[in-house]
mmCIF file of C-alpha atoms in Angstrom:
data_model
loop_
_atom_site.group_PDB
_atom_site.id
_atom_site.type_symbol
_atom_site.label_atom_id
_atom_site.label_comp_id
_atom_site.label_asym_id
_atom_site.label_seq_id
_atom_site.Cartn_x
_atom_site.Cartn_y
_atom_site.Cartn_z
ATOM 1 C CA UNK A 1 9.317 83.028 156.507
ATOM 2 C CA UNK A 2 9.977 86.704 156.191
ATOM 3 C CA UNK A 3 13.969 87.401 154.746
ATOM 4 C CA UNK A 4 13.584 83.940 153.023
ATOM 5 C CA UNK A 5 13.535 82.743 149.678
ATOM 6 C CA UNK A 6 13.112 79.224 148.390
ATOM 7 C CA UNK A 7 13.939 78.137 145.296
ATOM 8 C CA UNK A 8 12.416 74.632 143.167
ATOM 9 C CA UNK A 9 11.438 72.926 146.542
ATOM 10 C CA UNK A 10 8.686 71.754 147.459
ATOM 11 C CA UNK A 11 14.347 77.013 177.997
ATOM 12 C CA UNK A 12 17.406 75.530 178.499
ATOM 13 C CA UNK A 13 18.603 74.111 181.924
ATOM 14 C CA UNK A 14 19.412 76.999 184.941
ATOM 15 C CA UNK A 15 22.501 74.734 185.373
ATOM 16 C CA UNK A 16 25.030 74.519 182.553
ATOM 17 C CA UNK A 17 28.312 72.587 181.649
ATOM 18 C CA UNK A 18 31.453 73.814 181.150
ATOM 19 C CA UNK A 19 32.519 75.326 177.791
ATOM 20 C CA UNK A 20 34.783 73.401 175.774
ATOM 21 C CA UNK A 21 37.943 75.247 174.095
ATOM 22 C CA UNK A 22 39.676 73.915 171.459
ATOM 23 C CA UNK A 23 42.838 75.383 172.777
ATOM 24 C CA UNK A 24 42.625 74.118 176.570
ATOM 25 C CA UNK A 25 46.168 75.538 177.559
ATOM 26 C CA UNK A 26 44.914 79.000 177.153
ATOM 27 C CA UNK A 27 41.711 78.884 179.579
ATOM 28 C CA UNK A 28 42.459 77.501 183.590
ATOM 29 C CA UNK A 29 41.108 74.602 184.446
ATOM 30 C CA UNK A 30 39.525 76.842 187.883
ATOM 31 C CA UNK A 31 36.972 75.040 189.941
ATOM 32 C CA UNK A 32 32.993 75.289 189.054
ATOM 33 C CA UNK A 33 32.659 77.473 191.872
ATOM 34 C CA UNK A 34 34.872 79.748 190.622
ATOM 35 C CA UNK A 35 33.988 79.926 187.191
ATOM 36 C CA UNK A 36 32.135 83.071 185.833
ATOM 37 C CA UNK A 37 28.548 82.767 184.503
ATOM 38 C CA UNK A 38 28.518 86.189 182.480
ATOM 39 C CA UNK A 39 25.046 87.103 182.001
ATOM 40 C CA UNK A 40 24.517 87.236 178.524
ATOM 41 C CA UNK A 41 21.508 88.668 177.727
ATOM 42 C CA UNK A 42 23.209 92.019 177.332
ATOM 43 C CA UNK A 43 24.411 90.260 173.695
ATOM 44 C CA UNK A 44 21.628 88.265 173.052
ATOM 45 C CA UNK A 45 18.066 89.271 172.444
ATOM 46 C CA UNK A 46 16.440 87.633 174.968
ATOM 47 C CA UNK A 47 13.651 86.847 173.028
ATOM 48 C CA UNK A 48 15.939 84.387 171.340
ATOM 49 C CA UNK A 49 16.671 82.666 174.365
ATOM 50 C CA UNK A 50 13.482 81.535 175.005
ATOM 51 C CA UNK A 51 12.633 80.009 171.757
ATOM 52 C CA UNK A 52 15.958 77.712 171.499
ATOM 53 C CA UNK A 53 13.241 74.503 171.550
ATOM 54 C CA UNK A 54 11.497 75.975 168.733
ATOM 55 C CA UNK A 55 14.991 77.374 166.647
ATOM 56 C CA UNK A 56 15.469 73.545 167.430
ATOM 57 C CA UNK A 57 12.699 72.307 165.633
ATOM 58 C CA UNK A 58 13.301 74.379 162.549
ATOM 59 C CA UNK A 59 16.863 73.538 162.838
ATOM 60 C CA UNK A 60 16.001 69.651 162.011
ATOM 61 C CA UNK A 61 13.478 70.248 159.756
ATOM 62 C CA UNK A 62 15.845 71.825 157.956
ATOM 63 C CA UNK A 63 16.242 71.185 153.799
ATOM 64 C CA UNK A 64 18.563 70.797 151.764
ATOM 65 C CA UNK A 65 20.202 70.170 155.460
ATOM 66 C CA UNK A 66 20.143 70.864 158.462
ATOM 67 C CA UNK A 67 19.891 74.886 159.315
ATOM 68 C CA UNK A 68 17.328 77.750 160.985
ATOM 69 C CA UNK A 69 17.434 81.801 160.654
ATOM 70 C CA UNK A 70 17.057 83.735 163.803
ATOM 71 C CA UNK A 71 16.203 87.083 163.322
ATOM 72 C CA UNK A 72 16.713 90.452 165.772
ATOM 73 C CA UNK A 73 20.007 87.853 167.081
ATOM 74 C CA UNK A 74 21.487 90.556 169.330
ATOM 75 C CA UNK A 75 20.071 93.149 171.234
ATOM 76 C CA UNK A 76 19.951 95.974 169.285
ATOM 77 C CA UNK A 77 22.938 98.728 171.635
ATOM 78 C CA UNK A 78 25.100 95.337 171.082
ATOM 79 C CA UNK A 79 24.719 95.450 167.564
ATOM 80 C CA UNK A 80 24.980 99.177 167.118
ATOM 81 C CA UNK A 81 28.559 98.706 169.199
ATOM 82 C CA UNK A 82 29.324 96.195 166.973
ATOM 83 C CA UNK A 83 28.848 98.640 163.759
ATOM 84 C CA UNK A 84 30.622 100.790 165.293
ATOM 85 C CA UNK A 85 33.762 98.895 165.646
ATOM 86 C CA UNK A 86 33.071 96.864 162.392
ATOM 87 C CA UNK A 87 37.100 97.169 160.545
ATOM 88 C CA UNK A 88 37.393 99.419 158.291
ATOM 89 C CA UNK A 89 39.587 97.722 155.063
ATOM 90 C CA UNK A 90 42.479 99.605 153.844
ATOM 91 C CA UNK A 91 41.557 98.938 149.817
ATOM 92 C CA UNK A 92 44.805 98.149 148.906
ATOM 93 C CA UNK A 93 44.561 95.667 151.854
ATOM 94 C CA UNK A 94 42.087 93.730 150.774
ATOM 95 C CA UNK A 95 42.373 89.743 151.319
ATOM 96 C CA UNK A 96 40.205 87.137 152.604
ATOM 97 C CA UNK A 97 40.236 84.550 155.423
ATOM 98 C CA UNK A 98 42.552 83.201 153.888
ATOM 99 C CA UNK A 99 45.303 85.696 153.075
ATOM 100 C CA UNK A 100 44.704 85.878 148.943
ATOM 101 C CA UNK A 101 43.918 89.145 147.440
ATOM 102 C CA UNK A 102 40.353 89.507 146.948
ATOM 103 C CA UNK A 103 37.458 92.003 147.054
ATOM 104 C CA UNK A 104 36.928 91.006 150.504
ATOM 105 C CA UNK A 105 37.997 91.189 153.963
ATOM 106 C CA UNK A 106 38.680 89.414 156.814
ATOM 107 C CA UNK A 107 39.740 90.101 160.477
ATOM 108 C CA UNK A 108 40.320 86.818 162.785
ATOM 109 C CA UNK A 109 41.533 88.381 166.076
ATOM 110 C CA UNK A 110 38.542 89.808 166.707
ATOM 111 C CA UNK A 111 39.305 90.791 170.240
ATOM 112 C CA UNK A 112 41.200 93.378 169.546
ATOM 113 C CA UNK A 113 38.878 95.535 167.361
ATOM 114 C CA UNK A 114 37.242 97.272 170.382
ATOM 115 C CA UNK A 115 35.086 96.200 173.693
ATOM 116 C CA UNK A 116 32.190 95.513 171.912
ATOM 117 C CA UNK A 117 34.203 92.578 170.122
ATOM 118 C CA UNK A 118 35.770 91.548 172.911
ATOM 119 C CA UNK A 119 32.282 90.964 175.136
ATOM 120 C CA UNK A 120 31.058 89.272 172.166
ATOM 121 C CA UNK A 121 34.572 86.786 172.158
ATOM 122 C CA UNK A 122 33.344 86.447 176.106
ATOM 123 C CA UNK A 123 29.697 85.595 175.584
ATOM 124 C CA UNK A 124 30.670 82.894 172.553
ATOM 125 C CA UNK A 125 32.887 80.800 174.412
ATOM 126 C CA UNK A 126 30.308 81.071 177.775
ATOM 127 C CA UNK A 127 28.237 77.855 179.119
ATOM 128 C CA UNK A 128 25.355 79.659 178.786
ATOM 129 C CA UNK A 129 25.930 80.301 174.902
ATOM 130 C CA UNK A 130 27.236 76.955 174.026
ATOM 131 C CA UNK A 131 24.710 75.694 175.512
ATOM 132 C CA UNK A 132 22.226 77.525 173.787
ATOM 133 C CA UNK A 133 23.714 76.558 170.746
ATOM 134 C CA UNK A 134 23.490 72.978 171.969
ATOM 135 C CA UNK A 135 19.841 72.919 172.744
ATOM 136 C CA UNK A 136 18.842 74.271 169.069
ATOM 137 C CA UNK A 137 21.164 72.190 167.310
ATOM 138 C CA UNK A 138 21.529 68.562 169.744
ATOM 139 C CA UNK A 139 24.946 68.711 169.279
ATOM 140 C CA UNK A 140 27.019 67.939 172.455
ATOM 141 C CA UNK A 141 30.378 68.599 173.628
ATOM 142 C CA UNK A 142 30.435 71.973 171.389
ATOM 143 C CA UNK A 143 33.906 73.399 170.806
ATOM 144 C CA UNK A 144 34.763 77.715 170.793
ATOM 145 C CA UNK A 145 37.836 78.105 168.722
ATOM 146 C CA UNK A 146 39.977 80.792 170.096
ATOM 147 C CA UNK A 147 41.346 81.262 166.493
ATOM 148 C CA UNK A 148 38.560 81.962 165.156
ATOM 149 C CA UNK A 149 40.125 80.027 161.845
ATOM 150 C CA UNK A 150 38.115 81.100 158.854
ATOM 151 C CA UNK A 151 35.893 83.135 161.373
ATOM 152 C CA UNK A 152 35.429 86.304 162.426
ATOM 153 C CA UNK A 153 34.478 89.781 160.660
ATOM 154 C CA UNK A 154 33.962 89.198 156.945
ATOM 155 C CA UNK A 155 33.383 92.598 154.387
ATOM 156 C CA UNK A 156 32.348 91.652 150.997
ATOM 157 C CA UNK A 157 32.840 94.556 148.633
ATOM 158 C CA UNK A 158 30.475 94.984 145.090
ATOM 159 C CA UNK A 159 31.303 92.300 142.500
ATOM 160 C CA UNK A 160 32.728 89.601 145.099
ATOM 161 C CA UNK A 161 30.808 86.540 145.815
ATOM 162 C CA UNK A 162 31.639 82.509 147.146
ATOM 163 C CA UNK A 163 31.212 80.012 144.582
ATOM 164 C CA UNK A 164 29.288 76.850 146.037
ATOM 165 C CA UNK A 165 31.344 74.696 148.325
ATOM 166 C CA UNK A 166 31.642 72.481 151.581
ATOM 167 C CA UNK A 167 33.829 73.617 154.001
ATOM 168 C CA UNK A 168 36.682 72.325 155.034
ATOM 169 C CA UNK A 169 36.421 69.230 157.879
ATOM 170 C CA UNK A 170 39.057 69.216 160.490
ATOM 171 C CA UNK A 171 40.551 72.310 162.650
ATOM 172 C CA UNK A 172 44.156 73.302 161.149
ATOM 173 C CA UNK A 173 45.699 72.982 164.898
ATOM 174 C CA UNK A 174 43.502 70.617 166.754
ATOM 175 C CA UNK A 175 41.994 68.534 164.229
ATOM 176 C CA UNK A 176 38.800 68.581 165.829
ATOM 177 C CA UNK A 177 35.572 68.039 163.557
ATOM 178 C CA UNK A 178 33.846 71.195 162.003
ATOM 179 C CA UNK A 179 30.276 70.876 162.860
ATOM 180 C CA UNK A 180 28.544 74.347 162.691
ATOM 181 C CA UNK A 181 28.709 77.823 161.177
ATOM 182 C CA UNK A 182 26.835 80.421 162.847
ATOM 183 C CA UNK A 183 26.727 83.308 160.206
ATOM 184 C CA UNK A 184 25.385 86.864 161.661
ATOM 185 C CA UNK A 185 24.594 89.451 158.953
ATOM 186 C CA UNK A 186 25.411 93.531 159.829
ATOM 187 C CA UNK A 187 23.923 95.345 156.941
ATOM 188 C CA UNK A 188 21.995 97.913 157.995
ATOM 189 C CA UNK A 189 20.814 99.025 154.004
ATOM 190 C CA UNK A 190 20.313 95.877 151.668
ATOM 191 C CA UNK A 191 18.177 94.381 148.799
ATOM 192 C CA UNK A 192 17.720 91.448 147.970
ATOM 193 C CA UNK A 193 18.158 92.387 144.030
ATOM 194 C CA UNK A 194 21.407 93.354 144.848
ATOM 195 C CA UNK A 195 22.960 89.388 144.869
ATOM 196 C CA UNK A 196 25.141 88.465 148.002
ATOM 197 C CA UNK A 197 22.417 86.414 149.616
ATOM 198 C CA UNK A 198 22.860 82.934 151.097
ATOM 199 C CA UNK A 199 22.407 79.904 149.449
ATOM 200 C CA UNK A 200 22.022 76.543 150.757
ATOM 201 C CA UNK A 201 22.164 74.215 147.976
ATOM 202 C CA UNK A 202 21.053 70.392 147.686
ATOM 203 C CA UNK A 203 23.681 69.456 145.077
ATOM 204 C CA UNK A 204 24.999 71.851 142.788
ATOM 205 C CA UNK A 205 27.103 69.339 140.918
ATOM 206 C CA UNK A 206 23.809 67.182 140.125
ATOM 207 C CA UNK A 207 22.088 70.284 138.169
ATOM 208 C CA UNK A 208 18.720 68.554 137.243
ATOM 209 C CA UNK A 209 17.545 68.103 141.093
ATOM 210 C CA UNK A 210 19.317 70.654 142.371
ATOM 211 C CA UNK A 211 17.889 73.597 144.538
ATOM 212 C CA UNK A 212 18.550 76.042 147.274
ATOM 213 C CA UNK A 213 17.373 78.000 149.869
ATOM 214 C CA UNK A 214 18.074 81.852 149.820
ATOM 215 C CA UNK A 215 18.524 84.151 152.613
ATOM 216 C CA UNK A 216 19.202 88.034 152.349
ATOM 217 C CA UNK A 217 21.957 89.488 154.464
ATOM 218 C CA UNK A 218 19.357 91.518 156.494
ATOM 219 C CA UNK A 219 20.912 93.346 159.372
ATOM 220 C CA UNK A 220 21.078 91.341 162.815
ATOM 221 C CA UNK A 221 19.375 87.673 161.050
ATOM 222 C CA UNK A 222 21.086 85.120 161.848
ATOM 223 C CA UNK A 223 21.568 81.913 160.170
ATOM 224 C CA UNK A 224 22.848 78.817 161.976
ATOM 225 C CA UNK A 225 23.867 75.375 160.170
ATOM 226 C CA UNK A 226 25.099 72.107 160.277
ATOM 227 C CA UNK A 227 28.698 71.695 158.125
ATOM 228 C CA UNK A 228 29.339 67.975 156.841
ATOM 229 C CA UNK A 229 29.940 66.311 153.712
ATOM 230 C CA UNK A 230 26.915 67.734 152.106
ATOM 231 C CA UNK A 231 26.350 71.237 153.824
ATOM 232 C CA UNK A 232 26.657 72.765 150.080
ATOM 233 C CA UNK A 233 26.619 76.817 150.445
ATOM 234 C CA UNK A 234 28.037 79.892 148.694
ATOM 235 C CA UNK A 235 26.374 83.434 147.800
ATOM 236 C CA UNK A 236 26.445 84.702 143.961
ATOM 237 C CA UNK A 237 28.633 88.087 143.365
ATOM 238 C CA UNK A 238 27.503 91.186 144.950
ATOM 239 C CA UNK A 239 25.676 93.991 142.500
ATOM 240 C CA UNK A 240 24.914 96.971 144.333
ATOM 241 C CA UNK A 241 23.545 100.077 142.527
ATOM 242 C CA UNK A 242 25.898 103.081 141.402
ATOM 243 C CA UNK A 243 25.020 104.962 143.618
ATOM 244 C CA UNK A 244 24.973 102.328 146.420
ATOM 245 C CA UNK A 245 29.060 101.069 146.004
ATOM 246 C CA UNK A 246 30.148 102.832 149.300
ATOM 247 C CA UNK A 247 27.980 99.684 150.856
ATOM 248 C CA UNK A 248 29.394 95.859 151.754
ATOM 249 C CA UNK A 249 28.287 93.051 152.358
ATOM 250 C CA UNK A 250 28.785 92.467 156.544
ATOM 251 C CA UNK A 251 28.675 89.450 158.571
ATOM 252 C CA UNK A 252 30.323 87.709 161.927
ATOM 253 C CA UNK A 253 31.125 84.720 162.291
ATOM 254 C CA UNK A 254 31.728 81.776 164.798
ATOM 255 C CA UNK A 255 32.330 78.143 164.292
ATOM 256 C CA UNK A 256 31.886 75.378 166.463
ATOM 257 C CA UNK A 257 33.636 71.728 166.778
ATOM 258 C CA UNK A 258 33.893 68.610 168.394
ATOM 259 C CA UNK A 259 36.261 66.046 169.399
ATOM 260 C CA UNK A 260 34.276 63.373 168.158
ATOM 261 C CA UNK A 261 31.255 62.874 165.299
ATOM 262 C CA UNK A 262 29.647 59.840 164.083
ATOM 263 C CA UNK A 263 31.405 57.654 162.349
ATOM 264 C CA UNK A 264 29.326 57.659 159.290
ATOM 265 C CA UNK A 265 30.060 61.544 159.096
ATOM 266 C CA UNK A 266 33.405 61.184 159.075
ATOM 267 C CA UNK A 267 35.365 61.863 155.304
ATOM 268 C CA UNK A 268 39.727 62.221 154.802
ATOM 269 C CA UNK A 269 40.684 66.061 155.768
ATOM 270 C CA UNK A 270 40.149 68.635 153.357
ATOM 271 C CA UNK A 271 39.826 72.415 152.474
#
C-alpha cells in the first residue's frame, strides 16, 4: 500500500438517516421533509464514495486494530480552500488541544476560520457523511460533536511529536463513548525521513511483541480508526531539514461517538 509502512508484522443507500449530534439543543428537531441533504461531493472525492464497501473491508482487516487509509480524501479546490484558510500560529501562542504550551497548535472552533471550514463543519455532521462513515466502519448511531473536543486543525512544528497513548473514552459534556478518529493530513511537502508519521501500535508497553503500522502525513490521505481500550497510537518527534523548518506537520480532525457500545468495550472514564 503506497504511503504505508509496516513494521515486524507479518454504495451506500440513496436514502439516509438522520445525523446524530451530540449537542441536540443546538440543531431543530425540523421534519424529514424539511431537512437539507447538502450534496457533498463538492468535499469529498467522489471516487471515495464509491469504494466505502471496500474502505470497509480494509477497515476490519485492520492490524494491530481496526483502521484503513483513504487517499486523494477531498476533492482537490476543497483542499486547496482548506490550505488556504489553514491558522496561522502566533509562536508565542503556541498550545495544544489542550491549552498547555507546546510546539503545537490547535484550533477547535473551526467554523470560524473561513467558508471553506465552515462547508466542511456542514458536510461532517450531514446524513450522507455519517453515513458514509457508517458503511466503512459498521458502526451505527454515529455521533458529530459540535465541539470538536480534542478535534479540529492541529500544526505540529519541528521537534514536537505524541508519545504512544489511547485516547481518552467518554465526551467531557455528554459522556457519550469515543469510537473513531478520522485524521486528514494537509502537507503539501513531506518525507517520510523527516519523523511525524503515524503509528498504530499493538502494545507498546509489552516491548518483545510489539509492532506498528506507519503512515506518512502525505497531503489529502486520510486515515480512519477505531478508538477503544487498545487503539494504541502516537507519532515520534518531527525532524525536518534546516532548510525545511518553515514546514509543519498539518492535519484535520473529526471524531465520532455513540450513546451506547458493547458492553465488553466499556472501561471507567479516562484521559
Amino acid at each position: 500500500m503506497a504511503g504505508v509502512t509496516t513494521v515486524l508484522f507479518i454504495q451506500a443507500p440513496l436514502i439516509y438517516p438522520a445525523p446524530q449530534n451530540l449537542n441536540q439543543s443546538n440543531t431543530p428537531d425540523l421534519p424529514s421533509k424539511r431537512r437539507s441533504r447538502p450534496m457533498i461531493t463538492d468535499v469529498i472525492n467522489p471516487a471515495v464514495l464509491t469504494r466505502l464497501h471496500n474502505y470497509g473491508e480494509s477497515f476490519h482487516d485492520g492490524d494491530p486494530f481496526k483502521h484503513v487509509l483513504m487517499t486523494d480524501f477531498f476533492s482537490e479546490s476543497f483542499i486547496e480552500g482548506i490550505l488556504r484558510e489553514f491558522p496561522v500560529p502566533d509562536p508565542d501562542k503556541l498550545v495544544n488541544e489542550f491549552g498547555y504550551k507546546s510546539r503545537k497548535h490547535a484550533v477547535h472552533d473551526i467554523r470560524d476560520l473561513g467558508p471553506t471550514f465552515k462547508r466542511w463543519d456542514e458536510v461532517v455532521q450531514s446524513s450522507e457523511f455519517i453515513q458514509a462513515i457508517q458503511t466503512i466502519t459498521g458502526i451505527d448511531e454515529l455521533c458529530y460533536d459540535p465541539e470538536y473536543h480534542g478535534a479540529g486543525t492541529h500544526n505540529n512544528m519541528d521537534g514536537q511529536g505524541m508519545d504512544v497513548h489511547i485516547d481518552f473514552n467518554l465526551h467531557r459534556t455528554t459522556g457519550y463513548h469515543r469510537r473513531l478518529n478520522l485524521i486528514i493530513y494537509l502537507n503539501e511537502e513531506w518525507d517520510e525521513s523527516w519523523h511525524g508519521n503515524l503509528e498504530l501500535h499493538k502494545n507498546p508497553w509489552d516491548r518483545k511483541n510489539d509492532y506498528f503500522k506507519s503512515f506518512p502525513p502525505y497531503k489529502n490521505h486520510a486515515v480512519l480508526f477505531e478508538t477503544n481500550e487498545h487503539s494504541w497510537h502516537g507519532f515520534d518527534n518531527i525532524v525536518l531539514p534546516a532548510d525545511k523548518k518553515n514546514l509543519s506537520r498539518k492535519s484535520l480532525t473529526v471524531y465520532f461517538y455513540t450513546k451506547e457500545r458493547p458492553q465488553e468495550e466499556i472501561a471507567p472514564k479516562h484521559s
